[in-house]
XYZ file of C-alpha atoms in Angstrom:
785
model
C 148.688 -107.927 -91.358
C 144.975 -107.548 -90.671
C 144.461 -106.171 -94.183
C 146.423 -109.003 -95.795
C 144.481 -111.618 -93.799
C 141.250 -110.077 -94.904
C 142.283 -110.095 -98.566
C 143.523 -113.672 -98.454
C 140.411 -114.909 -96.732
C 138.221 -113.163 -99.235
C 140.048 -114.785 -102.157
C 140.406 -118.242 -100.647
C 137.226 -118.738 -98.698
C 134.656 -116.948 -100.691
C 136.231 -117.139 -104.089
C 135.479 -113.529 -104.711
C 136.476 -112.258 -108.169
C 139.385 -109.894 -108.324
C 137.073 -107.101 -109.396
C 135.885 -106.829 -105.788
C 139.333 -106.865 -104.242
C 140.003 -103.160 -104.453
C 136.574 -102.182 -103.162
C 136.772 -104.519 -100.165
C 140.263 -103.341 -99.281
C 139.300 -99.696 -99.537
C 136.255 -100.182 -97.300
C 138.373 -101.953 -94.712
C 141.007 -99.249 -94.661
C 138.435 -96.438 -94.453
C 136.673 -98.231 -91.612
C 139.890 -98.736 -89.661
C 141.330 -95.247 -90.160
C 137.985 -93.404 -90.334
C 138.789 -91.926 -93.695
C 135.920 -89.849 -95.027
C 134.140 -91.262 -97.996
C 131.836 -89.749 -100.528
C 128.136 -90.548 -100.478
C 128.366 -93.206 -103.183
C 131.100 -95.118 -101.402
C 129.131 -94.930 -98.122
C 126.067 -96.435 -99.818
C 128.158 -99.280 -101.210
C 129.630 -99.825 -97.708
C 126.161 -100.084 -96.175
C 125.190 -102.757 -98.687
C 128.297 -104.828 -98.964
C 129.865 -104.726 -95.474
C 127.279 -106.997 -93.872
C 128.205 -109.657 -96.393
C 131.842 -109.471 -95.421
C 133.073 -111.881 -92.749
C 136.646 -111.822 -91.536
C 138.294 -115.274 -91.350
C 138.327 -116.559 -87.772
C 141.579 -117.012 -85.911
C 142.036 -120.451 -84.367
C 143.420 -120.564 -80.828
C 144.674 -123.979 -79.703
C 145.063 -125.195 -76.147
C 148.735 -125.919 -75.356
C 149.713 -129.481 -76.316
C 150.844 -131.855 -73.460
C 153.929 -134.249 -73.832
C 153.934 -137.991 -72.937
C 155.523 -139.155 -69.724
C 159.168 -140.280 -69.867
C 160.673 -143.342 -68.334
C 160.681 -141.740 -64.917
C 156.997 -140.897 -65.070
C 157.573 -137.191 -65.562
C 155.530 -135.234 -68.119
C 157.549 -132.875 -70.193
C 155.881 -129.838 -71.799
C 157.102 -127.453 -74.404
C 157.223 -123.730 -73.711
C 153.686 -122.273 -73.363
C 152.177 -120.666 -76.388
C 151.978 -116.898 -76.473
C 148.377 -116.183 -77.354
C 148.150 -112.858 -79.214
C 145.550 -110.342 -77.992
C 142.288 -110.056 -79.794
C 141.751 -106.564 -81.269
C 138.162 -105.477 -81.767
C 137.398 -102.062 -83.294
C 134.888 -99.929 -81.360
C 131.603 -98.823 -82.836
C 131.431 -101.810 -85.225
C 128.194 -101.967 -87.179
C 127.954 -105.808 -87.104
C 126.047 -107.837 -87.953
C 125.980 -109.276 -84.437
C 126.877 -111.658 -83.038
C 130.184 -111.191 -84.804
C 132.741 -114.021 -84.660
C 136.109 -113.114 -83.244
C 138.188 -116.331 -82.841
C 137.799 -120.106 -82.701
C 139.069 -122.094 -79.736
C 140.068 -125.760 -80.192
C 141.595 -128.603 -78.256
C 143.550 -131.335 -80.110
C 141.715 -133.881 -77.956
C 138.449 -133.223 -79.757
C 139.458 -135.945 -82.255
C 139.011 -138.632 -79.592
C 136.381 -137.329 -77.245
C 133.618 -134.800 -77.269
C 134.716 -131.434 -75.841
C 132.587 -128.654 -74.404
C 134.003 -125.063 -74.464
C 133.141 -122.079 -72.221
C 134.477 -118.602 -71.290
C 134.438 -116.712 -67.989
C 135.289 -113.190 -66.840
C 134.022 -109.599 -67.105
C 131.896 -109.351 -70.204
C 131.048 -113.051 -70.233
C 129.548 -114.329 -66.966
C 130.323 -111.124 -64.984
C 128.862 -107.633 -65.527
C 128.580 -106.384 -68.083
C 127.233 -109.816 -68.974
C 126.814 -111.340 -72.403
C 129.120 -108.981 -74.257
C 131.002 -112.077 -75.420
C 129.696 -115.613 -76.046
C 131.078 -118.961 -77.277
C 129.656 -121.937 -79.121
C 130.184 -124.760 -76.607
C 130.581 -127.449 -79.332
C 132.367 -125.593 -82.161
C 134.352 -123.311 -79.831
C 133.594 -120.197 -81.860
C 133.752 -116.969 -79.780
C 131.495 -113.998 -80.676
C 131.010 -110.331 -79.683
C 127.313 -109.635 -79.297
C 127.159 -105.780 -79.578
C 129.234 -102.746 -80.466
C 132.045 -101.869 -78.082
C 132.916 -98.371 -76.755
C 136.539 -97.773 -75.882
C 135.691 -94.652 -73.842
C 133.661 -96.874 -71.479
C 135.989 -99.882 -71.388
C 139.170 -100.255 -73.363
C 140.042 -103.955 -72.670
C 138.613 -107.281 -71.400
C 140.255 -110.276 -69.759
C 138.524 -113.645 -70.290
C 139.453 -117.299 -69.624
C 138.612 -120.186 -71.994
C 137.838 -123.661 -70.591
C 137.597 -127.155 -72.172
C 135.844 -130.098 -70.401
C 134.552 -133.559 -71.434
C 130.970 -134.655 -71.385
C 131.260 -135.514 -67.704
C 132.377 -131.989 -66.919
C 135.927 -133.065 -66.236
C 138.616 -130.622 -67.287
C 140.633 -131.890 -70.210
C 142.685 -128.735 -70.797
C 144.143 -126.042 -68.564
C 142.294 -122.702 -68.947
C 143.873 -120.182 -71.237
C 143.779 -116.390 -70.880
C 142.222 -114.282 -73.588
C 142.930 -110.507 -73.770
C 140.575 -108.449 -75.862
C 141.553 -104.850 -76.687
C 139.067 -102.350 -78.066
C 140.643 -100.468 -80.935
C 140.081 -96.677 -80.629
C 138.282 -94.858 -83.368
C 138.236 -91.078 -83.737
C 134.671 -90.712 -82.567
C 135.122 -87.771 -80.080
C 135.711 -84.106 -80.834
C 137.964 -81.915 -78.657
C 135.900 -80.104 -76.020
C 136.622 -76.745 -74.329
C 135.560 -76.393 -70.720
C 134.212 -72.878 -71.383
C 133.002 -71.260 -74.546
C 134.410 -67.855 -73.509
C 137.767 -67.228 -71.823
C 138.931 -63.879 -70.382
C 142.498 -62.683 -70.297
C 144.392 -59.409 -70.024
C 147.647 -57.826 -71.072
C 149.191 -54.461 -70.207
C 149.264 -51.877 -72.900
C 152.702 -51.307 -74.347
C 153.735 -54.936 -73.693
C 156.681 -56.258 -75.654
C 156.331 -59.077 -78.233
C 156.275 -62.525 -76.629
C 154.444 -61.353 -73.489
C 152.162 -64.025 -72.055
C 148.448 -63.250 -72.283
C 146.378 -66.312 -71.303
C 146.019 -70.113 -71.601
C 143.324 -72.226 -73.278
C 142.917 -76.016 -73.130
C 140.610 -78.556 -74.842
C 140.127 -82.233 -73.877
C 139.582 -85.167 -76.263
C 138.125 -88.407 -74.887
C 139.877 -90.473 -77.560
C 143.151 -92.209 -76.909
C 145.726 -89.454 -76.477
C 148.525 -91.912 -77.322
C 147.157 -92.062 -80.809
C 146.397 -89.378 -83.311
C 142.735 -89.674 -82.432
C 143.326 -87.867 -79.087
C 146.193 -85.537 -80.024
C 144.793 -81.967 -80.086
C 146.351 -78.983 -81.823
C 145.328 -75.270 -81.562
C 145.234 -72.353 -83.966
C 143.754 -68.842 -84.089
C 141.018 -68.472 -86.650
C 140.340 -64.719 -86.330
C 141.127 -61.497 -84.347
C 138.795 -58.555 -83.826
C 139.663 -55.700 -84.273
C 142.622 -55.861 -86.652
C 144.274 -52.736 -85.228
C 147.135 -52.125 -85.275
C 147.709 -55.378 -87.253
C 145.391 -58.393 -87.768
C 147.726 -60.878 -86.058
C 148.702 -59.197 -82.779
C 148.549 -62.558 -80.997
C 149.590 -66.145 -81.606
C 148.879 -69.440 -79.834
C 151.139 -72.368 -79.076
C 149.606 -75.240 -81.087
C 150.390 -77.866 -78.455
C 150.025 -76.018 -75.090
C 147.316 -73.486 -75.933
C 149.276 -70.483 -74.540
C 148.441 -67.139 -76.177
C 151.248 -64.568 -76.409
C 151.742 -61.227 -78.139
C 153.361 -61.197 -81.551
C 153.983 -57.490 -82.156
C 154.288 -54.229 -80.197
C 151.759 -51.449 -80.330
C 149.094 -52.357 -77.756
C 147.451 -49.071 -76.745
C 144.447 -49.097 -74.405
C 143.504 -45.590 -75.434
C 143.071 -46.885 -79.030
C 141.919 -50.495 -78.561
C 140.869 -51.588 -75.087
C 139.731 -55.136 -75.940
C 140.348 -57.916 -78.480
C 138.197 -60.940 -79.379
C 139.980 -64.063 -80.708
C 138.443 -67.294 -82.087
C 140.581 -70.349 -81.217
C 140.147 -73.756 -82.896
C 141.173 -77.134 -81.408
C 141.565 -80.133 -83.807
C 142.453 -83.770 -83.055
C 144.366 -86.115 -85.375
C 147.324 -83.844 -84.579
C 145.605 -80.934 -86.211
C 144.975 -82.675 -89.550
C 142.114 -80.714 -90.982
C 141.247 -83.498 -93.477
C 140.836 -86.323 -90.964
C 140.612 -84.614 -87.542
C 137.577 -83.406 -85.640
C 137.493 -79.742 -84.442
C 135.847 -77.392 -81.948
C 136.158 -73.630 -81.206
C 136.141 -71.184 -78.256
C 136.334 -67.402 -77.865
C 139.129 -65.602 -76.007
C 138.409 -62.017 -74.766
C 141.664 -60.124 -74.197
C 141.453 -56.843 -72.256
C 144.238 -54.320 -72.628
C 145.140 -53.136 -69.109
C 145.735 -49.422 -68.585
C 149.092 -48.084 -67.469
C 149.838 -44.487 -66.554
C 151.298 -43.548 -69.912
C 149.326 -40.288 -70.260
C 150.135 -37.490 -67.785
C 147.311 -35.073 -66.889
C 147.210 -31.831 -68.835
C 145.612 -28.617 -67.625
C 143.251 -27.187 -70.222
C 144.576 -23.614 -69.833
C 147.819 -21.935 -68.993
C 146.061 -19.479 -66.658
C 142.993 -19.556 -64.409
C 141.377 -16.799 -62.357
C 138.908 -16.313 -59.535
C 137.905 -13.955 -56.718
C 137.075 -14.255 -53.036
C 135.481 -11.855 -50.509
C 137.724 -11.127 -47.578
C 137.109 -12.980 -44.311
C 135.300 -15.832 -46.097
C 136.385 -19.459 -45.642
C 135.404 -22.852 -47.091
C 134.299 -21.387 -50.404
C 135.506 -22.412 -53.897
C 137.011 -19.420 -55.710
C 138.348 -21.027 -58.928
C 137.847 -24.220 -60.940
C 140.760 -25.959 -62.675
C 140.063 -28.417 -65.528
C 142.366 -31.199 -66.708
C 142.509 -33.800 -69.497
C 143.806 -37.346 -68.908
C 143.365 -40.123 -71.475
C 144.013 -42.924 -69.015
C 141.231 -45.090 -67.640
C 138.720 -42.850 -65.811
C 138.379 -43.074 -62.019
C 141.557 -45.103 -61.675
C 144.804 -44.099 -59.930
C 146.279 -43.507 -63.403
C 143.521 -40.927 -64.083
C 142.875 -39.335 -60.675
C 144.416 -35.863 -60.555
C 146.307 -34.476 -57.564
C 146.739 -30.694 -57.502
C 149.400 -28.836 -55.551
C 150.162 -25.143 -55.005
C 153.909 -24.723 -55.401
C 154.179 -20.927 -55.008
C 152.224 -17.767 -54.274
C 150.618 -18.867 -50.966
C 153.256 -18.952 -48.221
C 150.752 -18.659 -45.363
C 148.429 -21.390 -46.674
C 145.225 -19.484 -47.365
C 144.173 -21.868 -50.147
C 143.936 -25.569 -50.907
C 142.818 -27.488 -54.005
C 140.238 -30.273 -53.703
C 139.801 -32.791 -56.543
C 136.290 -33.569 -57.720
C 136.207 -37.417 -57.907
C 133.678 -37.410 -60.774
C 135.018 -34.712 -63.068
C 138.676 -34.685 -61.988
C 138.485 -30.887 -61.734
C 140.451 -28.977 -59.132
C 138.465 -26.625 -56.872
C 140.589 -23.853 -55.336
C 139.138 -23.370 -51.829
C 139.835 -20.755 -49.122
C 140.839 -22.437 -45.857
C 142.146 -19.320 -44.031
C 140.392 -15.937 -44.274
C 142.160 -13.341 -46.419
C 142.362 -9.638 -45.607
C 141.934 -7.081 -48.362
C 143.935 -4.551 -46.378
C 146.918 -6.903 -46.425
C 146.627 -8.702 -49.798
C 144.482 -7.504 -52.672
C 145.366 -10.453 -54.932
C 147.215 -13.782 -54.954
C 149.258 -15.216 -57.855
C 149.368 -18.977 -57.430
C 151.360 -21.550 -59.376
C 149.637 -24.930 -59.553
C 151.037 -28.293 -60.692
C 148.955 -31.423 -61.334
C 150.001 -35.071 -61.251
C 148.298 -38.436 -61.119
C 147.656 -40.443 -58.024
C 149.807 -43.230 -59.519
C 153.322 -42.512 -60.811
C 153.935 -42.364 -64.539
C 155.002 -45.536 -66.318
C 158.668 -46.078 -67.013
C 159.885 -44.056 -69.953
C 156.926 -41.628 -69.982
C 157.845 -37.941 -69.672
C 155.627 -35.398 -67.905
C 153.851 -32.872 -70.103
C 154.694 -29.172 -69.975
C 151.001 -28.437 -69.693
C 150.844 -29.870 -66.136
C 151.615 -26.404 -64.646
C 149.407 -23.302 -64.715
C 149.026 -19.935 -63.006
C 145.968 -19.015 -60.930
C 145.083 -15.399 -60.106
C 142.842 -14.894 -57.060
C 141.434 -11.382 -56.514
C 140.363 -10.361 -53.000
C 137.116 -8.380 -52.817
C 136.947 -5.670 -50.145
C 133.901 -5.852 -47.848
C 132.657 -3.548 -45.103
C 134.131 -5.032 -41.921
C 132.668 -4.108 -38.550
C 134.743 -2.079 -36.127
C 136.218 -3.897 -33.176
C 137.356 -3.055 -29.681
C 141.112 -3.732 -29.379
C 140.848 -4.806 -25.728
C 137.634 -6.670 -25.083
C 136.751 -6.807 -22.263
C 138.475 -3.658 -21.080
C 139.374 -3.635 -17.396
C 139.778 -0.482 -15.289
C 140.122 0.077 -11.522
C 138.265 2.857 -9.742
C 137.373 3.677 -6.179
C 133.749 3.432 -5.239
C 131.833 6.485 -4.180
C 133.051 8.802 -6.966
C 130.363 11.375 -7.738
C 128.265 11.496 -10.866
C 129.931 13.127 -13.875
C 133.319 11.516 -13.240
C 135.127 10.472 -16.436
C 136.257 6.851 -16.139
C 137.915 5.991 -19.458
C 137.593 6.206 -23.234
C 136.336 2.969 -24.743
C 136.969 3.414 -28.476
C 136.740 0.908 -31.327
C 138.905 0.508 -34.434
C 137.701 0.080 -38.022
C 139.776 -2.419 -40.073
C 138.600 -0.866 -43.367
C 141.493 1.459 -44.072
C 140.317 2.097 -47.595
C 136.777 3.065 -46.582
C 136.006 6.367 -44.822
C 133.564 5.500 -42.068
C 132.429 7.205 -38.870
C 132.051 5.105 -35.754
C 129.345 6.013 -33.275
C 128.832 4.445 -29.872
C 125.848 3.432 -27.821
C 125.202 1.719 -24.512
C 123.983 -1.863 -24.816
C 123.825 -3.022 -21.179
C 124.243 -1.038 -17.930
C 122.533 -3.011 -15.102
C 122.717 -0.254 -12.452
C 122.435 2.655 -14.930
C 125.629 4.209 -13.601
C 127.370 5.079 -16.895
C 126.967 6.985 -20.142
C 129.126 6.974 -23.293
C 129.920 9.748 -25.717
C 128.484 8.716 -29.102
C 131.427 10.102 -31.088
C 134.613 9.481 -29.082
C 133.580 6.660 -26.688
C 134.298 8.549 -23.452
C 132.533 6.905 -20.483
C 131.230 9.123 -17.667
C 129.428 8.148 -14.457
C 125.807 9.173 -14.062
C 125.464 7.961 -10.461
C 127.630 7.080 -7.497
C 129.500 3.788 -7.865
C 128.824 1.492 -4.902
C 130.872 -1.646 -4.413
C 128.213 -3.077 -2.098
C 125.572 -2.971 -4.852
C 123.845 -6.188 -5.868
C 125.050 -5.571 -9.434
C 128.688 -5.877 -8.404
C 130.054 -9.411 -8.471
C 133.378 -10.015 -6.766
C 134.142 -6.260 -6.865
C 133.549 -6.110 -10.653
C 130.809 -4.183 -12.394
C 130.244 -4.979 -16.081
C 128.705 -2.733 -18.723
C 128.463 -3.495 -22.460
C 128.796 -0.896 -25.242
C 128.184 -1.147 -28.967
C 129.691 0.574 -31.982
C 127.162 1.887 -34.487
C 128.698 -0.092 -37.395
C 127.048 -3.408 -36.322
C 130.168 -4.435 -34.489
C 130.340 -7.097 -31.837
C 129.615 -5.502 -28.410
C 132.510 -4.507 -26.198
C 132.432 -5.171 -22.461
C 133.831 -2.711 -19.910
C 134.709 -4.224 -16.548
C 135.118 -1.740 -13.680
C 136.911 -3.099 -10.643
C 135.580 -1.080 -7.697
C 138.137 -0.564 -4.976
C 136.561 -0.753 -1.538
C 136.719 2.338 0.628
C 135.701 2.666 4.291
C 132.223 3.991 3.624
C 130.187 1.598 5.801
C 130.285 1.715 9.615
C 129.761 -1.542 11.514
C 126.401 -1.766 13.257
C 124.537 -3.777 15.841
C 120.786 -3.818 15.502
C 118.591 -2.404 17.079
C 120.104 1.004 18.015
C 118.873 2.422 21.410
C 120.468 5.224 23.463
C 123.160 4.729 26.079
C 122.261 4.549 29.833
C 124.600 6.481 32.092
C 125.301 3.895 34.821
C 126.035 0.913 32.554
C 129.823 0.861 33.050
C 129.437 0.061 36.756
C 127.796 -3.336 36.075
C 129.109 -4.529 32.664
C 132.378 -4.843 30.825
C 133.384 -6.033 27.321
C 136.702 -7.779 26.557
C 137.988 -8.464 23.029
C 138.687 -12.107 22.198
C 139.792 -11.773 18.532
C 138.856 -9.858 15.397
C 135.432 -11.518 15.232
C 134.428 -12.244 18.864
C 134.084 -10.322 22.130
C 132.960 -11.309 25.639
C 130.315 -9.452 27.659
C 130.578 -10.074 31.450
C 129.274 -8.644 34.737
C 131.359 -6.566 37.077
C 129.162 -7.408 40.109
C 128.097 -10.728 41.594
C 124.337 -10.245 41.774
C 121.609 -8.552 39.755
C 117.935 -8.263 40.430
C 115.564 -10.003 37.967
C 114.649 -7.846 35.030
C 115.665 -6.734 31.545
C 118.937 -4.834 31.255
C 120.074 -2.802 28.256
C 123.781 -3.148 27.611
C 125.100 -0.512 25.160
C 128.034 -1.365 22.871
C 130.298 0.661 20.587
C 131.810 -1.202 17.637
C 134.755 0.356 15.771
C 136.503 -0.963 12.602
C 140.136 -0.569 11.602
C 139.550 1.547 8.494
C 141.278 4.775 7.624
C 139.652 6.769 8.964
C 138.076 4.336 11.465
C 134.299 4.236 11.683
C 132.168 3.248 14.662
C 128.581 2.515 15.480
C 126.476 2.131 18.598
C 124.157 -0.713 19.510
C 122.383 -2.100 22.589
C 122.041 -5.699 23.740
C 119.045 -6.491 25.930
C 119.793 -9.076 28.628
C 116.935 -10.516 30.718
C 117.804 -11.712 34.264
C 115.193 -14.052 35.741
C 114.843 -16.651 38.570
C 114.687 -20.391 37.976
C 111.530 -22.529 38.316
C 110.962 -25.460 40.683
C 112.793 -27.879 38.330
C 115.893 -25.727 38.621
C 115.546 -24.709 34.960
C 115.216 -21.253 33.608
C 111.599 -20.293 32.934
C 110.705 -20.172 29.237
C 110.129 -16.451 29.313
C 113.567 -15.938 30.771
C 115.292 -17.708 27.845
C 114.212 -15.043 25.389
C 117.052 -12.602 25.141
C 116.732 -9.752 22.690
C 120.148 -9.830 21.111
C 121.540 -7.627 18.402
C 123.968 -8.536 15.682
C 126.781 -6.622 14.089
C 126.003 -5.412 10.651
C 129.318 -6.691 9.350
C 128.133 -10.283 9.155
C 126.740 -13.415 10.724
C 129.899 -13.980 12.759
C 129.145 -11.057 15.111
C 125.560 -12.287 15.453
C 126.826 -15.597 16.715
C 129.231 -13.834 19.055
C 126.436 -11.743 20.603
C 124.235 -14.778 21.180
C 127.147 -16.627 22.777
C 127.919 -13.702 25.107
C 124.247 -13.317 26.059
C 123.985 -17.018 26.877
C 127.101 -16.939 29.014
C 125.863 -13.908 30.915
C 122.459 -15.484 31.480
C 124.033 -18.715 32.738
C 126.309 -16.843 35.096
C 123.466 -14.767 36.471
C 121.277 -17.807 37.083
C 124.099 -19.593 38.847
C 124.836 -16.619 41.061
C 121.137 -16.271 41.876
C 120.941 -19.925 42.792
C 123.882 -19.636 45.151
C 122.330 -16.663 46.863
C 119.082 -18.545 47.355
C 120.877 -21.621 48.752
C 122.804 -19.404 51.099
C 119.509 -18.238 52.586
C 117.396 -21.441 52.582
C 119.683 -24.496 52.907
C 121.029 -25.659 56.249
C 124.781 -25.814 56.442
C 126.664 -28.922 57.468
C 128.677 -26.921 60.008
C 127.846 -24.279 62.528
C 127.533 -20.689 61.315
C 130.435 -19.671 63.485
C 132.641 -22.128 61.583
C 131.507 -20.892 58.157
C 134.583 -19.636 56.395
C 133.037 -19.091 52.976
C 133.277 -15.346 53.324
C 137.014 -15.746 53.184
C 137.035 -17.694 49.918
C 135.966 -15.329 47.102
C 137.406 -11.860 47.475
C 138.403 -10.923 43.950
C 139.120 -7.323 44.693
C 141.826 -8.282 47.225
C 143.430 -10.850 44.920
C 143.583 -8.536 41.968
C 141.098 -10.595 39.997
C 138.150 -9.368 38.038
C 135.036 -10.698 36.516
C 136.999 -13.329 34.600
C 137.921 -15.130 37.887
C 134.360 -16.382 38.214
C 134.243 -17.938 34.753
C 134.019 -21.545 35.976
C 134.061 -24.490 33.681
C 131.612 -26.834 35.436
C 132.267 -29.623 32.975
C 135.519 -30.371 34.790
C 133.485 -32.227 37.455
C 132.137 -34.761 35.020
C 133.246 -38.360 34.785
C 136.325 -38.852 32.568
C 136.197 -40.758 29.312
C 139.323 -42.838 30.072
C 141.801 -43.600 32.861
C 144.855 -43.077 30.742
C 145.776 -39.765 32.405
C 145.631 -41.504 35.819
C 147.499 -44.663 34.901
C 150.339 -42.580 33.467
C 150.798 -40.606 36.712
C 154.009 -41.357 38.637
C 153.746 -43.570 41.751
C 152.803 -41.892 45.028
C 150.665 -39.142 43.530
C 147.318 -40.770 44.193
C 145.825 -44.174 44.976
C 143.591 -46.046 42.563
C 141.478 -48.588 44.433
C 141.232 -52.102 43.201
C 138.012 -53.241 41.695
C 136.108 -55.890 43.783
C 136.346 -59.375 42.334
C 132.650 -59.980 41.713
C 130.670 -60.592 38.532
C 130.102 -57.227 36.996
C 126.456 -56.286 36.820
C 124.963 -54.715 33.710
C 124.022 -51.266 34.957
C 122.943 -48.478 32.719
C 125.609 -46.028 31.750
C 125.410 -42.881 33.806
C 124.593 -39.943 31.567
C 127.174 -37.245 31.203
C 125.356 -33.956 31.660
C 127.340 -31.176 29.981
C 127.736 -28.007 32.030
C 125.347 -28.725 34.954
C 123.604 -25.644 36.259
C 123.847 -26.699 39.926
C 126.942 -28.234 41.484
C 124.812 -29.814 44.247
C 122.589 -31.573 41.750
C 125.657 -32.879 39.992
C 127.120 -34.280 43.220
C 123.809 -35.826 44.329
C 123.369 -37.536 40.984
C 126.860 -39.014 41.280
C 126.093 -40.171 44.796
C 122.978 -42.041 43.744
C 124.809 -43.703 40.876
C 127.660 -44.800 43.140
C 125.320 -46.319 45.736
C 123.639 -48.423 43.087
C 126.833 -49.568 41.333
C 129.081 -51.812 43.503
C 131.701 -51.990 40.766
C 132.140 -48.237 40.395
C 135.104 -46.575 42.072
C 135.822 -45.523 44.723
C 135.277 -48.753 46.547
C 134.100 -47.311 49.838
C 137.431 -45.665 50.524
C 138.848 -42.193 50.399
C 140.510 -40.900 47.234
C 142.723 -37.946 46.641
C 140.823 -35.759 44.113
C 143.738 -34.141 42.389
C 141.945 -33.922 38.992
C 138.608 -32.215 38.583
C 138.451 -31.744 34.852
C 136.543 -33.707 32.205
C 137.131 -37.410 32.639
C 137.490 -37.529 36.426
C 137.673 -41.056 37.872
C 135.597 -39.922 40.886
C 132.277 -41.136 39.596
C 130.517 -40.353 42.902
C 131.088 -39.329 46.494
C 129.065 -42.166 47.975
C 131.426 -42.509 50.949
C 130.134 -39.270 52.394
C 126.644 -40.661 52.895
C 127.239 -44.379 53.323
C 127.402 -45.992 56.754
C 130.413 -47.906 58.007
C 130.048 -51.041 60.031
C 133.525 -50.865 61.512
C 134.791 -48.736 64.387
C 137.134 -45.928 63.457
C 138.783 -43.259 65.513
C 138.307 -39.743 64.149
C 139.944 -37.890 67.034
C 142.883 -37.038 64.870
C 140.614 -34.610 63.032
C 140.972 -32.194 65.973
C 144.581 -31.737 64.971
C 143.694 -30.617 61.435
C 142.493 -27.159 62.308
C 139.188 -25.352 62.749
C 137.852 -26.438 59.367
C 137.719 -30.120 60.445
C 136.568 -29.469 64.015
C 132.924 -30.098 63.126
C 133.777 -33.518 61.665
C 135.749 -34.430 64.798
C 132.749 -33.514 66.988
C 130.371 -35.587 64.848
C 132.420 -38.807 64.446
C 135.174 -38.809 67.017
C 135.119 -39.894 70.642
C 131.630 -41.468 70.756
C 129.700 -44.658 70.209
C 127.434 -43.229 67.572
C 128.605 -42.831 64.037
């Protein structure tokens, strides 16, 4: 229709001769459909097109009907205003008239026309304009459909006073697409891959190009094709491309990575539905890599391999296996895995794969013995790290034999039992044969002579025969030697053939060759048995005591005989010096008297401690006896001499007692640590006085003197403490002292020396016998206390 309108307008309006009709029509068609023209036609178009003006289309405002008898205005159906089509990239000249807008009221009044909307009075402004008097609408510059494909404007008609005379009409302007954009690929190079051996029709990769032209028209419809393939092996068209989707697939079988690992394909994209005469084109490159599959099993380069290894060597490579694999290097399809399938039941060898060369290194992991195996015949199989592809058979050359020869070396002799333990009694004389300490030579196929030598002999007690290994003593073996540790004496011997040394351990059995001793060792006095006696306490301790009650001050030598329980028993003599001395004014033994020359048993520190303990006990007993004798002579008795009955108290000979009857434990008179043993006594045994109800004073704790040397001092100290402590029992009353051991509740005997304010009759003491007669005379029957 557009072409016919153009032709009619040219003939009618401009009166063009018919000779120009064909040329004008051809230019119009080429401009609309972008048909290529030769250079001459293009020059004519540049000259003549500006002179061509398309006839304007007249757009009328809808006509209004007169009012009917009821005053209603009837109106016909609204006009359908066709859209205005404007081709993009028009060359002008500009402004270029598009349509003419008219109102049928312009016959009576003057009308002013205007347009509004995007492209008129809204950005982008002044793309369209209108003649306000004639109503002619123009486009002022070329349009680009890729920027904006349509415009919506409104046309207005008003009178000279600006009053609206017509209702606005809508104008729709569509920009006609021209094929002014080529297809574009996002990348110039695309990478894809396909497994070797793929079947025809296998998908490879996808390519896509984009055309900015209208894809609903031929201008934006892109089609693809392959221009070239490099290399052409095995055929020049191994791949094809879907012309509409751009998917590349395989066409034929025969992809082999080992022959061709990569293909390069040039792909062309053309718009106008692939029309090479009218469409615009662009190209891209597709790189197709052929992916490796494990279709080539490894092949050993030889049917047999050989190597040798010295015996007793480990972690050494003894043979090198080479293999060929045409798959991709350093991939699981190429990496070789070697395995020994026979000939090594114990596991002396293993095969390590070199990651760079793929060779197999046969390595010794357990030492081999020439005397047991002179050679090994191994069968080795090789496979890939990845399994073979489906349908691929393993090659017969994947199995080979490996011969490993064992080289004999000179091995050192060894001692079968190392260390060798023997038991022997100490004290055997020099020249005694102990044992034969011989070594063995593992080299059965070499004639060698073993000679022996002594490597270490701390006490120099032994010698060894250099040819047969017989060991003989050169001195007396002594278990008590400093070189014997826990009854074991060690000596080390060496074979001449650079062998590892052998150790001989001699366990020395103890014999009774050492008598017990007390040091120093004086001679025996004759009269010692009359004054001293020794009693056995246990296997380690003995007690030395006096037979008499009194000794003069001085140093006494006490001889002792110590006998062990060996077979035969052995004995030794020793003397203990005991010094008897008087006490000083402070009732303490003078310093010189504390020094007692004691002797200790040679069997150990335990007897030393026993002797010191016995000497201390004897010294304490002597001092105590001396003190009693002195008090008997100097102190005044509380009773008359005629009433003294002490001579009747200690008569050990009459009672069958001995020196042990005078072994008093003076600590029994000390204050007890608790009252639990008293509280738990049954009623009626003794009386525990009640404590006075007074605030308890904070008095210092009375010291507990262990083992007091003087009973009188102990009693006096308790008396003074009781007088100064009103809360200490007994509370000025008599107690029954039925417990005299450690922890006694009788803290003092203050009642004996304290005065009583009350009158008390002591005449009943006369009835108690002669021992209480003195007390009855002192306190009974008088006014004085």
